[in-house]
Short mmCIF file of C-alpha atoms and ligand atoms in Angstrom, two decimals:
data_model
loop_
_atom_site.label_atom_id
_atom_site.label_comp_id
_atom_site.label_asym_id
_atom_site.label_seq_id
_atom_site.Cartn_x
_atom_site.Cartn_y
_atom_site.Cartn_z
CA UNK A 147 6.70 12.58 16.47
CA UNK A 148 3.00 13.05 16.92
CA UNK A 149 0.76 10.12 15.56
CA UNK A 150 -3.20 10.04 14.87
CA UNK A 151 -4.27 6.87 15.80
CA UNK A 152 -6.46 5.04 12.99
CA UNK A 153 -7.38 1.58 12.89
CA UNK A 154 -4.61 -0.38 11.33
CA UNK A 155 -3.40 0.44 14.91
CA UNK A 156 0.09 0.94 13.48
CA UNK A 157 -0.78 5.34 13.89
CA UNK A 158 -1.14 7.37 10.57
CA UNK A 159 2.19 7.96 9.02
CA UNK A 160 2.41 11.02 7.92
CA UNK A 161 4.14 11.62 4.65
CA UNK A 162 5.59 14.06 2.64
CA UNK A 163 7.19 13.38 -1.66
CA UNK A 164 9.21 15.64 -3.40
CA UNK A 165 8.59 15.42 -6.98
CA UNK A 166 5.70 14.79 -9.09
CA UNK A 167 6.53 12.64 -11.85
CA UNK A 168 5.95 8.83 -12.86
CA UNK A 169 8.08 7.82 -9.36
CA UNK A 170 5.86 10.09 -7.10
CA UNK A 171 2.71 8.17 -8.33
CA UNK A 172 3.97 5.01 -7.38
CA UNK A 173 5.41 6.32 -3.98
CA UNK A 174 2.23 7.73 -3.31
CA UNK A 175 0.17 4.52 -4.40
CA UNK A 176 2.10 2.39 -2.21
CA UNK A 177 2.50 5.25 1.00
CA UNK A 178 -1.52 5.39 0.70
CA UNK A 179 -1.78 1.60 0.70
CA UNK A 180 0.56 1.01 3.42
CA UNK A 181 -2.11 3.85 5.23
CA UNK A 182 0.01 6.92 5.67
CA UNK A 183 -1.57 10.24 4.92
CA UNK A 184 -0.19 12.10 2.16
CA UNK A 185 0.33 15.87 3.57
CA UNK A 186 2.47 17.64 1.16
CA UNK A 187 4.02 17.60 -1.89
CA UNK A 188 7.01 20.06 -3.19
CA UNK A 189 8.84 20.01 -6.47
CA UNK A 190 11.18 22.57 -8.18
CA UNK A 191 8.38 25.30 -8.71
CA UNK A 192 5.34 26.34 -6.66
CA UNK A 193 2.81 25.95 -9.66
CA UNK A 194 4.79 22.10 -10.47
CA UNK A 195 4.25 21.44 -6.68
CA UNK A 196 0.26 23.02 -6.53
CA UNK A 197 0.00 20.60 -10.07
CA UNK A 198 1.27 17.69 -8.32
CA UNK A 199 -0.48 17.82 -5.10
CA UNK A 200 -3.80 17.92 -7.09
CA UNK A 201 -2.82 15.09 -9.18
CA UNK A 202 -1.59 12.45 -6.13
CA UNK A 203 -3.93 14.08 -3.69
CA UNK A 204 -1.92 15.95 -1.40
CA UNK A 205 -3.39 17.99 1.25
CA UNK A 206 -1.40 20.96 0.55
CA UNK A 207 1.93 21.98 -2.23
CA UNK A 208 4.73 23.57 -0.31
CA UNK A 209 6.56 26.17 -2.60
CA UNK A 210 10.01 24.70 -2.09
CA UNK A 211 11.69 21.43 -0.93
CA UNK A 212 13.09 23.22 2.63
CA UNK A 213 9.29 23.76 3.56
CA UNK A 214 8.67 20.48 3.22
CA UNK A 215 11.51 19.02 5.41
CA UNK A 216 10.56 21.66 7.97
CA UNK A 217 7.52 21.14 8.49
CA UNK A 218 6.30 19.43 11.50
CA UNK A 219 3.63 17.30 10.38
CA UNK A 220 5.32 15.36 8.43
CA UNK A 221 7.29 11.69 9.51
CA UNK A 222 8.26 10.48 6.55
CA UNK A 223 9.86 12.21 3.29
CA UNK A 224 10.26 10.17 -0.29
CA UNK A 225 12.11 11.66 -2.16
CA UNK A 226 11.71 11.03 -5.91
CA UNK A 227 13.50 14.25 -7.34
CA UNK A 228 16.27 13.91 -10.25
CA UNK A 229 19.42 12.12 -9.23
CA UNK A 230 21.87 14.99 -8.69
CA UNK A 231 19.62 16.41 -5.49
CA UNK A 232 19.13 12.55 -3.62
CA UNK A 233 22.13 13.24 -1.44
CA UNK A 234 21.71 16.66 -0.17
CA UNK A 235 17.91 16.34 0.43
CA UNK A 236 18.58 13.23 2.17
CA UNK A 237 20.65 14.62 4.22
CA UNK A 238 18.43 17.73 5.20
CA UNK A 239 15.42 15.41 5.65
CA UNK A 240 17.85 13.18 8.31
CA UNK A 241 19.17 15.97 10.09
CA UNK A 242 15.30 17.31 10.06
CA UNK A 243 14.84 14.01 11.67
CA UNK A 244 12.59 12.66 9.52
CA UNK A 245 12.53 9.09 7.96
CA UNK A 246 13.72 9.17 4.30
CA UNK A 247 12.68 6.80 1.52
CA UNK A 248 15.24 8.09 -1.02
CA UNK A 249 15.36 6.92 -4.92
CA UNK A 250 18.18 5.35 -6.24
CA UNK A 251 20.81 6.37 -7.40
CA UNK A 252 21.11 7.17 -3.23
CA UNK A 253 23.95 9.20 -4.48
CA UNK A 254 25.56 10.16 -7.11
CA UNK A 255 29.30 9.24 -5.60
CA UNK A 256 30.04 6.46 -3.27
CA UNK A 257 31.57 9.04 -0.58
CA UNK A 258 28.29 10.84 -0.51
CA UNK A 259 26.47 7.86 -0.61
CA UNK A 260 28.47 6.11 2.28
CA UNK A 261 28.62 9.53 4.64
CA UNK A 262 24.65 9.29 4.03
CA UNK A 263 24.64 5.51 5.32
CA UNK A 264 26.75 6.24 8.49
CA UNK A 265 24.16 9.45 9.03
CA UNK A 266 21.47 7.23 9.00
CA UNK A 267 22.73 4.74 11.04
CA UNK A 268 23.72 7.33 13.92
CA UNK A 269 20.23 9.16 13.45
CA UNK A 270 18.59 5.64 13.89
CA UNK A 271 15.77 7.34 11.92
CA UNK A 272 14.13 4.49 9.08
CA UNK A 273 16.47 5.34 5.54
CA UNK A 274 15.22 3.07 2.90
CA UNK A 275 15.94 2.92 -1.00
CA UNK A 276 13.55 1.42 -3.36
CA UNK A 277 15.50 -1.89 -4.31
CA UNK A 278 11.93 -2.85 -5.00
CA UNK A 279 12.13 -6.16 -7.06
CA UNK A 280 13.51 -7.95 -3.68
CA UNK A 281 9.57 -7.61 -3.45
CA UNK A 282 8.07 -9.80 -5.76
CA UNK A 283 7.29 -12.97 -3.92
CA UNK A 284 8.92 -14.96 -6.43
CA UNK A 285 12.39 -13.50 -5.66
CA UNK A 286 12.13 -13.92 -2.14
CA UNK A 287 10.92 -17.48 -3.21
CA UNK A 288 14.07 -17.83 -5.20
CA UNK A 289 16.19 -16.60 -2.12
CA UNK A 290 14.70 -18.90 0.33
CA UNK A 291 15.66 -22.13 -1.92
CA UNK A 292 18.94 -20.74 -2.29
CA UNK A 293 19.75 -20.14 1.33
CA UNK A 294 18.19 -23.87 1.99
CA UNK A 295 20.86 -25.38 -0.19
CA UNK A 296 18.02 -26.89 -2.81
CA UNK A 297 20.42 -24.88 -5.65
CA UNK A 298 23.66 -26.58 -4.47
CA UNK A 299 26.61 -23.84 -5.07
CA UNK A 300 26.28 -21.24 -7.25
CA UNK A 301 28.41 -21.68 -10.25
CA UNK A 302 27.46 -19.14 -12.81
CA UNK A 303 25.15 -16.14 -12.93
CA UNK A 304 23.51 -14.71 -16.36
CA UNK A 305 21.63 -11.30 -15.61
CA UNK A 306 20.68 -9.10 -17.60
CA UNK A 307 18.54 -5.72 -17.41
CA UNK A 308 16.97 -4.47 -20.90
CA UNK A 309 15.04 -1.66 -21.97
CA UNK A 310 14.84 0.21 -25.31
CA UNK A 311 13.37 3.72 -24.39
CA UNK A 312 16.41 5.09 -25.34
CA UNK A 313 16.41 3.23 -28.91
CA UNK A 314 16.37 6.64 -30.59
CA UNK A 315 18.44 9.47 -30.80
CA UNK A 316 15.56 11.60 -30.36
CA UNK A 317 14.85 9.99 -26.95
CA UNK A 318 15.96 11.91 -24.33
CA UNK A 319 15.28 12.62 -20.26
CA UNK A 320 17.18 14.32 -17.38
CA UNK A 321 19.11 11.04 -16.73
CA UNK A 322 21.20 11.46 -20.28
CA UNK A 323 23.69 14.36 -19.02
CA UNK A 324 25.47 13.97 -15.87
CA UNK A 325 24.72 16.95 -14.40
CA UNK A 326 21.07 15.89 -13.41
CA UNK A 327 21.78 12.41 -13.74
CA UNK A 328 25.31 11.83 -12.28
CA UNK A 329 28.34 9.86 -14.43
CA UNK A 330 26.26 6.68 -15.18
CA UNK A 331 22.82 6.47 -15.93
CA UNK A 332 22.10 2.56 -17.35
CA UNK A 333 24.32 1.12 -14.94
CA UNK A 334 23.17 3.69 -11.71
CA UNK A 335 19.41 3.74 -12.99
CA UNK A 336 18.61 -0.31 -13.47
CA UNK A 337 22.21 -1.96 -13.05
CA UNK A 338 22.07 -1.19 -9.80
CA UNK A 339 18.45 -2.88 -9.38
CA UNK A 340 20.34 -5.98 -11.04
CA UNK A 341 23.47 -5.67 -8.98
CA UNK A 342 21.16 -5.37 -5.88
CA UNK A 343 18.77 -8.29 -6.55
CA UNK A 344 21.89 -10.66 -7.39
CA UNK A 345 23.18 -10.03 -4.03
CA UNK A 346 20.07 -10.28 -2.21
CA UNK A 347 18.94 -13.34 -3.74
CA UNK A 348 22.37 -15.56 -3.58
CA UNK A 349 23.74 -13.79 -0.24
CA UNK A 350 26.85 -13.60 -2.31
CA UNK A 351 28.91 -10.13 -3.08
CA UNK A 352 30.38 -9.30 -6.53
CA UNK A 353 33.91 -9.46 -5.57
CA UNK A 354 35.66 -7.94 -8.83
CA UNK A 355 34.20 -7.37 -12.32
CA UNK A 356 35.48 -6.05 -15.36
CA UNK A 357 33.08 -4.07 -17.53
CA UNK A 358 32.56 -2.15 -21.23
CA UNK A 359 30.30 0.22 -21.43
CA UNK A 360 28.73 2.11 -24.49
CA UNK A 361 27.43 5.33 -25.55
CA UNK A 362 25.62 4.95 -28.46
CA UNK A 363 25.03 8.61 -29.64
CA UNK A 364 26.88 11.53 -28.70
CA UNK A 365 24.00 14.22 -28.60
CA UNK A 366 20.28 13.30 -28.21
CA UNK A 367 17.59 16.09 -28.87
CA UNK A 368 20.06 18.19 -29.75
CA UNK A 369 22.18 18.29 -26.86
CA UNK A 370 25.58 16.33 -26.07
CA UNK A 371 25.23 13.32 -23.93
CA UNK A 372 27.88 12.35 -21.55
CA UNK A 373 26.51 9.04 -20.20
CA UNK A 374 26.17 5.27 -20.99
CA UNK A 375 23.77 3.64 -22.68
CA UNK A 376 24.59 -0.10 -22.36
CA UNK A 377 27.13 -1.70 -20.26
CA UNK A 378 28.31 -5.52 -20.43
CA UNK A 379 29.98 -7.09 -17.05
CA UNK A 380 31.79 -10.20 -16.02
CA UNK A 381 31.80 -10.53 -12.55
CA UNK A 382 33.27 -13.26 -10.08
CA UNK A 383 31.61 -13.19 -6.38
CA UNK A 384 33.10 -13.97 -2.90
CA UNK A 385 32.21 -17.41 -3.13
CA UNK A 386 33.78 -17.88 -6.37
CA UNK A 387 30.37 -17.80 -9.05
CA UNK A 388 31.37 -16.13 -12.35
CA UNK A 389 28.51 -14.52 -13.99
CA UNK A 390 27.61 -12.07 -16.79
CA UNK A 391 25.56 -8.73 -16.66
CA UNK A 392 24.38 -7.24 -19.78
CA UNK A 393 22.66 -3.69 -18.93
CA UNK A 394 20.99 -1.69 -21.92
CA UNK A 395 18.58 1.32 -22.51
CA UNK A 396 18.71 0.51 -26.06
CA UNK A 397 17.53 -3.35 -26.53
CA UNK A 398 14.65 -2.99 -28.89
CA UNK A 399 11.57 -4.72 -28.05
CA UNK A 400 12.57 -4.92 -24.62
CA UNK A 401 10.65 -2.62 -21.97
CA UNK A 402 12.03 -3.75 -18.50
CA UNK A 403 13.16 -6.76 -18.64
CA UNK A 404 15.46 -7.76 -15.71
CA UNK A 405 16.14 -11.36 -15.63
CA UNK A 406 18.33 -13.45 -12.71
CA UNK A 407 19.30 -16.85 -13.79
CA UNK A 408 21.09 -18.70 -11.39
CA UNK A 409 22.93 -21.53 -11.48
CA UNK A 410 23.56 -24.46 -8.71
CA UNK A 411 25.75 -27.98 -8.72
CA UNK A 412 22.00 -28.93 -8.18
CA UNK A 413 19.13 -26.38 -9.40
CA UNK A 414 18.99 -23.73 -11.61
CA UNK A 415 16.51 -20.73 -11.16
CA UNK A 416 15.15 -17.90 -13.53
CA UNK A 417 13.40 -15.29 -11.81
CA UNK A 418 12.12 -12.76 -14.96
CA UNK A 419 10.64 -9.24 -13.70
CA UNK A 420 7.68 -9.15 -17.09
CA UNK A 421 6.72 -12.73 -15.59
CA UNK A 422 6.70 -12.15 -11.85
CA UNK A 423 4.26 -14.63 -11.19
CA UNK A 424 7.02 -17.77 -11.99
CA UNK A 425 10.17 -19.28 -10.98
CA UNK A 426 12.00 -21.71 -13.25
CA UNK A 427 13.28 -24.64 -11.46
CA UNK A 428 15.91 -25.95 -14.05
CA UNK A 429 17.14 -29.73 -13.31
CA UNK A 430 18.71 -32.04 -14.81
CA UNK A 431 15.85 -34.90 -14.99
CA UNK A 432 13.17 -32.29 -15.12
CA UNK A 433 12.43 -29.19 -14.90
CA UNK A 434 9.49 -27.06 -13.37
CA UNK A 435 7.99 -23.54 -14.02
CA UNK A 436 6.67 -22.67 -10.12
CA UNK A 437 3.79 -20.50 -10.09
CA UNK A 438 3.36 -18.18 -7.01
CA UNK A 439 0.96 -19.61 -4.35
CA UNK A 440 0.77 -18.52 -0.94
CA UNK A 441 -0.36 -21.84 0.37
CA UNK A 442 3.15 -23.70 -0.59
CA UNK A 443 5.55 -20.86 -0.44
CA UNK A 444 8.46 -20.12 1.87
CA UNK A 445 6.53 -17.79 4.63
CA UNK A 446 8.98 -14.84 3.46
CA UNK A 447 7.31 -15.05 -0.06
CA UNK A 448 3.74 -15.59 1.46
CA UNK A 449 3.60 -12.61 3.67
CA UNK A 450 3.99 -10.68 0.53
CA UNK A 451 1.03 -11.81 -1.91
CA UNK A 452 -1.61 -9.87 -1.16
CA UNK A 453 -3.64 -11.72 -3.53
CA UNK A 454 -4.53 -15.60 -4.29
CA UNK A 455 -3.11 -17.50 -6.57
CA UNK A 456 -3.93 -16.86 -9.88
CA UNK A 457 -4.82 -13.28 -8.97
CA UNK A 458 -1.27 -11.42 -10.98
CA UNK A 459 0.35 -9.40 -8.67
CA UNK A 460 3.36 -6.81 -10.17
CA UNK A 461 5.34 -4.03 -10.12
CA UNK A 462 3.10 -1.73 -7.94
CA UNK A 463 2.20 -4.07 -5.69
CA UNK A 464 5.92 -5.16 -4.85
CA UNK A 465 6.36 -1.23 -4.55
CA UNK A 466 3.10 -1.55 -2.11
CA UNK A 467 5.09 -4.16 0.10
CA UNK A 468 8.53 -2.25 -0.04
CA UNK A 469 7.12 1.01 1.55
CA UNK A 470 4.88 -1.09 3.44
CA UNK A 471 7.65 -2.30 5.27
CA UNK A 472 9.45 1.21 5.60
CA UNK A 473 6.16 2.23 7.22
CA UNK A 474 6.03 -1.26 9.69
CA UNK A 475 9.86 -0.37 10.14
CA UNK A 476 8.87 3.51 11.54
CA UNK A 477 6.15 1.66 13.67
CA UNK A 478 9.38 -0.63 15.26
CA UNK A 479 9.31 -3.65 13.29
CA UNK A 480 12.57 -5.19 11.77
CA UNK A 481 11.19 -6.38 8.19
CA UNK A 482 13.38 -9.44 6.60
CA UNK A 483 14.88 -7.62 3.71
CA UNK A 484 14.06 -3.78 3.90
CA UNK A 485 16.37 -2.22 1.72
CA UNK A 486 18.22 0.79 3.30
CA UNK A 487 21.01 3.66 2.33
CA UNK A 488 23.57 1.03 3.28
CA UNK A 489 22.49 -0.82 0.39
CA UNK A 490 22.49 2.82 -1.79
CA UNK A 491 26.09 2.93 -0.32
CA UNK A 492 26.83 -0.58 -1.95
CA UNK A 493 25.23 0.53 -5.17
CA UNK A 494 26.99 3.77 -5.51
CA UNK A 495 30.53 1.21 -4.81
CA UNK A 496 29.25 -1.46 -7.77
CA UNK A 497 28.86 2.15 -10.12
CA UNK A 498 31.97 3.42 -9.18
CA UNK A 499 33.55 -0.45 -10.16
CA UNK A 500 32.07 -0.13 -12.93
CA UNK A 501 33.33 3.24 -14.36
CA UNK A 502 36.86 2.81 -13.01
CA UNK A 503 36.96 -0.54 -15.03
CA UNK A 504 35.16 0.88 -18.10
CA UNK A 505 37.47 4.27 -17.99
CA UNK A 506 40.27 1.51 -18.17
CA UNK A 507 38.93 -0.81 -20.89
CA UNK A 508 37.98 -3.29 -19.06
CA UNK A 509 40.54 -3.73 -16.53
CA UNK A 510 39.66 -6.48 -13.71
CA UNK A 511 38.64 -4.25 -10.74
CA UNK A 512 38.36 -5.50 -6.99
CA UNK A 513 35.11 -4.17 -5.46
CA UNK A 514 35.59 -2.77 -1.89
CA UNK A 515 33.76 -4.81 0.31
C1 SOE B 173 13.83 3.94 -15.90
O1 SOE B 173 14.78 3.45 -16.37
C2 SOE B 173 13.19 3.20 -14.80
O2 SOE B 173 12.24 3.84 -14.49
C3 SOE B 173 14.17 3.07 -13.57
O3 SOE B 173 14.73 4.17 -12.68
C4 SOE B 173 13.34 2.31 -12.52
O4 SOE B 173 14.35 2.25 -11.21
C5 SOE B 173 13.08 0.95 -12.68
O5 SOE B 173 12.56 0.14 -12.25
C6 SOE B 173 11.99 0.92 -14.30
O6 SOE B 173 13.19 1.76 -15.11
#
């Protein structure tokens, strides 16, 4: 691999993006922030690629994914295409010797995700999945406090991820049909973030679960729907904590409301994605609202804080922190908490366990380790 030397000292990482939608823009901004040079973009059509290249400011448009994956002036490929295409593109990228950032879900089956995780491990390439909520500084703060034992033993987990962009029967998207989105929609799309965050922050794993799902409309925009809008899950972790997860894309007024509330024997911790500057610390005698501040934060939280206290950080900052870690890993670092294809595989395993339980009326289901 050839690298151009820049004043970052890391060498310029040369980026290709597959896809031209909302997530491609978020990836592009983060790649630039990390010092990457956006060399090429490809989408489903040559015209789409030209439009996307202009929108994203890429040096060139490739006529298809194959051409981008074969290009020898690209070090890392960001896959931001519909879910059903992820596994194949990620495999081809790894086989072409590229580092990969693949949007979640990594694959629409756990078997495909396992094969990708194995291929990535074998290749020695960096292969990451954007479970980016790990990159909110107050999430790292919560994780550090739990690891230090400040919360005590975790007893219960009260977690939810609520959105409303699917509330109306006219609301439609490629994720709604399994042919492009995979068999699960709400859980694979946002429940996967919630479970990743829960396991990342607690350092514990969901051991077993019981799930119910609901599809509210049989059709959207005049076409049949075969994915779920709502999922309710009861979970038990390996350490014995009990919890509930409510996932909905039809909760009026909720836009991107991921909430993690963890109750320990000494303290409770609550993080809300829409209020990422805060961590609520609940105690019997007095409770506190901890505000982000690099001066007092745990080092893992402090390293992700790009601006001083009181200068609000948000979603794009978290994404930038993630891509910065991916590019640092490409340059040889081993950043703590980088979500990899192994984590993408874990999400696919949980998704299958949820669908399996729901298909059997909420049967208690062990989640493979
Ligand atoms: C849509 O539900 C979506 O963009 C998800 O796909 C993302 O993963 C989440 O971060 C925000 O919502």
